[in-house]
Tab-separated table of C-alpha atoms in Angstrom:
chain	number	residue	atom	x	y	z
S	158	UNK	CA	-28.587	-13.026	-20.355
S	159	UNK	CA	-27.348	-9.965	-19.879
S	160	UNK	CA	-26.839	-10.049	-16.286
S	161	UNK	CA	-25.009	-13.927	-16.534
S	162	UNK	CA	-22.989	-12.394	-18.929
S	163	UNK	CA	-21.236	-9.199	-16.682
S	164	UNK	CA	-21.754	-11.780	-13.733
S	165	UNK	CA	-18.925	-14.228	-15.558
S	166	UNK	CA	-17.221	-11.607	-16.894
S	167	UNK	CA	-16.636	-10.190	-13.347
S	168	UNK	CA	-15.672	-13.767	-12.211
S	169	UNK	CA	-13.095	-14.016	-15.067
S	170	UNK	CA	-11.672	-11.053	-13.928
S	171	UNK	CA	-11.183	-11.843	-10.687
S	172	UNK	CA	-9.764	-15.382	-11.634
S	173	UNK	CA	-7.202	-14.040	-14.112
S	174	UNK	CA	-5.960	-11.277	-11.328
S	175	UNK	CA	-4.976	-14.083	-9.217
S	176	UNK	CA	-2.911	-15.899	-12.249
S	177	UNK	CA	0.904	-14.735	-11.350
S	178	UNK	CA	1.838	-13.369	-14.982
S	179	UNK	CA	-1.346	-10.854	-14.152
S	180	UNK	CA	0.409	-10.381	-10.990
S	181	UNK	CA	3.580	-9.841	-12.300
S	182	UNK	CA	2.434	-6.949	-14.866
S	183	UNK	CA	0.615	-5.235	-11.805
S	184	UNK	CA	4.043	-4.941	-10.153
S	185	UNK	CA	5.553	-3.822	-12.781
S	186	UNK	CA	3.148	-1.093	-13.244
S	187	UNK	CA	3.229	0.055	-9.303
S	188	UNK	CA	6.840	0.098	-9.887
S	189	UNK	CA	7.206	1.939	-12.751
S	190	UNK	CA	4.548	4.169	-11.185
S	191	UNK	CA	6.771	4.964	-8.257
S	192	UNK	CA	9.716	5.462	-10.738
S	193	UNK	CA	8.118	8.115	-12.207
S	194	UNK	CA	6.125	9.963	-9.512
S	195	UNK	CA	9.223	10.199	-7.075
S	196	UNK	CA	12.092	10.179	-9.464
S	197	UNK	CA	13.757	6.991	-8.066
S	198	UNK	CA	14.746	3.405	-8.912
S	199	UNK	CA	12.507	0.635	-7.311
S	200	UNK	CA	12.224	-2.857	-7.560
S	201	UNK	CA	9.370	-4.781	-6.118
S	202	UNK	CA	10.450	-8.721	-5.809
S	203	UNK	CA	6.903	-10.135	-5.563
S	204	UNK	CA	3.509	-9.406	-5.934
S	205	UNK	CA	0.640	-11.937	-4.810
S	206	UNK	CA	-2.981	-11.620	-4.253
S	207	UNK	CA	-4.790	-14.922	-2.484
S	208	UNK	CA	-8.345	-15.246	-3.442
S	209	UNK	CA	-9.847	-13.743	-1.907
S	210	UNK	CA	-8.192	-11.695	0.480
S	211	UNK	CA	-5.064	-12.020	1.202
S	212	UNK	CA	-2.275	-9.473	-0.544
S	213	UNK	CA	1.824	-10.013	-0.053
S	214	UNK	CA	4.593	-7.366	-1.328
S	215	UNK	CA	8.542	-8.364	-0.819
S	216	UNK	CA	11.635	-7.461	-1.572
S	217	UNK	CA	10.994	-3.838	-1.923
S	218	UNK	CA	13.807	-1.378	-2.769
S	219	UNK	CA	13.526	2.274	-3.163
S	220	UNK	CA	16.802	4.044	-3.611
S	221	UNK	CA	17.643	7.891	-4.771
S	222	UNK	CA	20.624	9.199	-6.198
S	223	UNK	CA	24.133	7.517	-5.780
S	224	UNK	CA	23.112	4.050	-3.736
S	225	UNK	CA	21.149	5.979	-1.247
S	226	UNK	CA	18.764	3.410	0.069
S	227	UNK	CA	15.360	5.321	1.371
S	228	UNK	CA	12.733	2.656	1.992
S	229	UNK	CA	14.028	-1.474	2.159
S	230	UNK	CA	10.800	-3.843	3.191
S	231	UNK	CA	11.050	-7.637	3.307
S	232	UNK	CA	7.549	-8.391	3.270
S	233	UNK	CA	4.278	-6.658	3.849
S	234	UNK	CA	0.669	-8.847	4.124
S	235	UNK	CA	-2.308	-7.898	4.110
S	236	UNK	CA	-5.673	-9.042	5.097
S	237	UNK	CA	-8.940	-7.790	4.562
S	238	UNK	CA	-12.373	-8.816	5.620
S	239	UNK	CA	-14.437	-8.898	1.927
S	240	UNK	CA	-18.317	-8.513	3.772
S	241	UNK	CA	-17.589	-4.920	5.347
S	242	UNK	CA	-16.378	-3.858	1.728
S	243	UNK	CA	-19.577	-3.489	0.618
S	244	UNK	CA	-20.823	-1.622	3.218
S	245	UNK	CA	-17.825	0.863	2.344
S	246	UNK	CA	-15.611	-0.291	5.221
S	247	UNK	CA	-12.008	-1.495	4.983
S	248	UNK	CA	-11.321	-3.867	7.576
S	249	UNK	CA	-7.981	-4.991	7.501
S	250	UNK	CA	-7.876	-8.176	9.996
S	251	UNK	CA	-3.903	-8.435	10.044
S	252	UNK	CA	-1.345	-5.741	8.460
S	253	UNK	CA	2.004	-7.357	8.971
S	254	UNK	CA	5.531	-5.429	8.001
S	255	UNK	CA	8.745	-7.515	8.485
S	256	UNK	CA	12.033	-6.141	8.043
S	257	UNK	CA	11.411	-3.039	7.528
S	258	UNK	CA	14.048	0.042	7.131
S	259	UNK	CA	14.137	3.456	6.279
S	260	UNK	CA	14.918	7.152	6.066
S	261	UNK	CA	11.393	8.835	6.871
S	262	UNK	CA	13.198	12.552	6.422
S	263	UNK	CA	14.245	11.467	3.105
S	264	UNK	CA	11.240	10.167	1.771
S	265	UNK	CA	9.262	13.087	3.046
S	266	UNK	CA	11.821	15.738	1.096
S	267	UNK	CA	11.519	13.311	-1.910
S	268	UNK	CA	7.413	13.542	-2.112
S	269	UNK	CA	7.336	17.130	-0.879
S	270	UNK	CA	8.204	20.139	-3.511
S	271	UNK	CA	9.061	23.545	-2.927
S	272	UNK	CA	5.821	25.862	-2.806
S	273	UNK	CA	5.789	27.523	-6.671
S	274	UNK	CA	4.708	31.024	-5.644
S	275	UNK	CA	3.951	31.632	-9.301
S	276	UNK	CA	1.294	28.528	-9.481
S	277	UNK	CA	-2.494	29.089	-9.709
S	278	UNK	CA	-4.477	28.338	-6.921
S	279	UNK	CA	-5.139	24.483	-6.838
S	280	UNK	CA	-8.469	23.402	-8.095
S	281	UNK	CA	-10.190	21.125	-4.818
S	282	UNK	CA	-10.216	17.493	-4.687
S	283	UNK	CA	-13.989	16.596	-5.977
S	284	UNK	CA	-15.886	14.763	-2.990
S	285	UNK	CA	-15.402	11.106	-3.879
S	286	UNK	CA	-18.610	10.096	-1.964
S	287	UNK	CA	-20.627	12.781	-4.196
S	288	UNK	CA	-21.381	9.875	-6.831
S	289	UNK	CA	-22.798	7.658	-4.036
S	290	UNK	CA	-24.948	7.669	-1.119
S	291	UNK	CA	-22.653	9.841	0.629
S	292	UNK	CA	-21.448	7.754	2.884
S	293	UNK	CA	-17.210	7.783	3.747
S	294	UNK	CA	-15.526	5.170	3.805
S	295	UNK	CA	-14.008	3.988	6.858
S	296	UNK	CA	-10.523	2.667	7.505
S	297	UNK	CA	-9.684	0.343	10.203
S	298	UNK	CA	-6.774	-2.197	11.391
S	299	UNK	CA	-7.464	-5.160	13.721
S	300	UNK	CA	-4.062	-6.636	14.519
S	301	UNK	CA	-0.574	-5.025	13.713
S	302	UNK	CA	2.446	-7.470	13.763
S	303	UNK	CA	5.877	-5.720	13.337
S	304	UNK	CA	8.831	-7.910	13.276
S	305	UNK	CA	12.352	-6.209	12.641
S	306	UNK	CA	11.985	-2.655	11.841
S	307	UNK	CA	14.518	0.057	11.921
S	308	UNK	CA	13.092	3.587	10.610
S	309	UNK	CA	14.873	7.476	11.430
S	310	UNK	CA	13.777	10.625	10.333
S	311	UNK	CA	16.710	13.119	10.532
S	312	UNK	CA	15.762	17.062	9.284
S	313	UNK	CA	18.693	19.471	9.727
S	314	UNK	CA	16.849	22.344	9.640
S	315	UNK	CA	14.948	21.979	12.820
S	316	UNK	CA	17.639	19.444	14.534
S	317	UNK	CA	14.930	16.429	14.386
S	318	UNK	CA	17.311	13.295	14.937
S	319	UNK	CA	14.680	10.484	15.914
S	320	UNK	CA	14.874	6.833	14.972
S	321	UNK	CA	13.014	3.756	16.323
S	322	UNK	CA	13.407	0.015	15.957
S	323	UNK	CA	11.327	-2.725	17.171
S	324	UNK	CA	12.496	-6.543	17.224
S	325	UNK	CA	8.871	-7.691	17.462
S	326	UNK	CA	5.646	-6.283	18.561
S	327	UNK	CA	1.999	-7.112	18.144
S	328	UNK	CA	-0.683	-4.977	18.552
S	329	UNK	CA	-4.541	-6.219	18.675
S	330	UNK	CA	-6.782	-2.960	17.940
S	331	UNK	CA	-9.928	-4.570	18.555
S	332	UNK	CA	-12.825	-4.524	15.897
């Protein structure tokens, strides 16, 4: 009993993730999240997970300080192959981004703070494969479809002034 008891509770759970109210809350989370980790206003338009692989993001805003618009994405999907998860592989068969713009420089001197020369030595990262068999996960991409992006990265200090903008590209990365 035991067993068909976590067995439906683990179905439940994956049922009511797909309800959009669920949704919903999990965006508001991520965005108050990213509110408060990078000290900027964000809004996040939708949210939606597909059972049972399939994630979509749109309407994504981050903006710092007086109207200055770092990061704007129309949509992002997602989709990942479920077998290869549980051999500790993410297999993501399509990542698209569409209408994508931004200011890389900015967003990089948003998450990056000044070294604290008066700051202990950081603790390291524990080994996140300790509590398992050891084994990494791996990361991989099959296709990449970009459609209308438009990203810079400007730094000042060293003269960097590089931008780039694709209309449309696909890229198949094999398996």
């Amino acid at each position: 009993w035991f067993f068909l008891g976590l067995a439906a509770l683990l179905l439940l759970l994956q049922l009511l993730i797909l309800l959009p109210p669920v949704q919903d809350k999990l965006k508001d989370l991520a965005v108050s999240a990213i509110e408060d980790n990078l000290d900027v206003e964000a809004s996040i338009g939708f949210f939606r997970m597909a059972f049972p692989k399939k994630i979509r993001v749109g309407e994504v805003l981050m903006v710092a300080g007086d109207a200055d618009t770092l990061i704007s994405l129309g949509e992002l999907s997602v989709n990942v192959a479920i077998l290869p998860l549980l051999k500790k592989k993410i297999v993501v068969q399509n990542l698209e981004l569409q209408n994508l713009r931004g200011d890389i420089g900015k967003v990089i001197a948003l998450t990056s703070s000044p070294a604290d020369t008066t700051a202990a030595e950081p603790e390291p990262l524990p080994d996140p494969s300790a509590a398992d068999d050891g084994k990494p996960w791996t990361f991989g991409v099959r296709h990449l479809d970009l459609v209308s992006i438009d990203l810079e990265l400007r730094d000042e200090e060293s003269g960097i002034d590089l931008g780039m903008q694709v209309g449309q590209i696909r890229i198949s990365l094999g398996d």
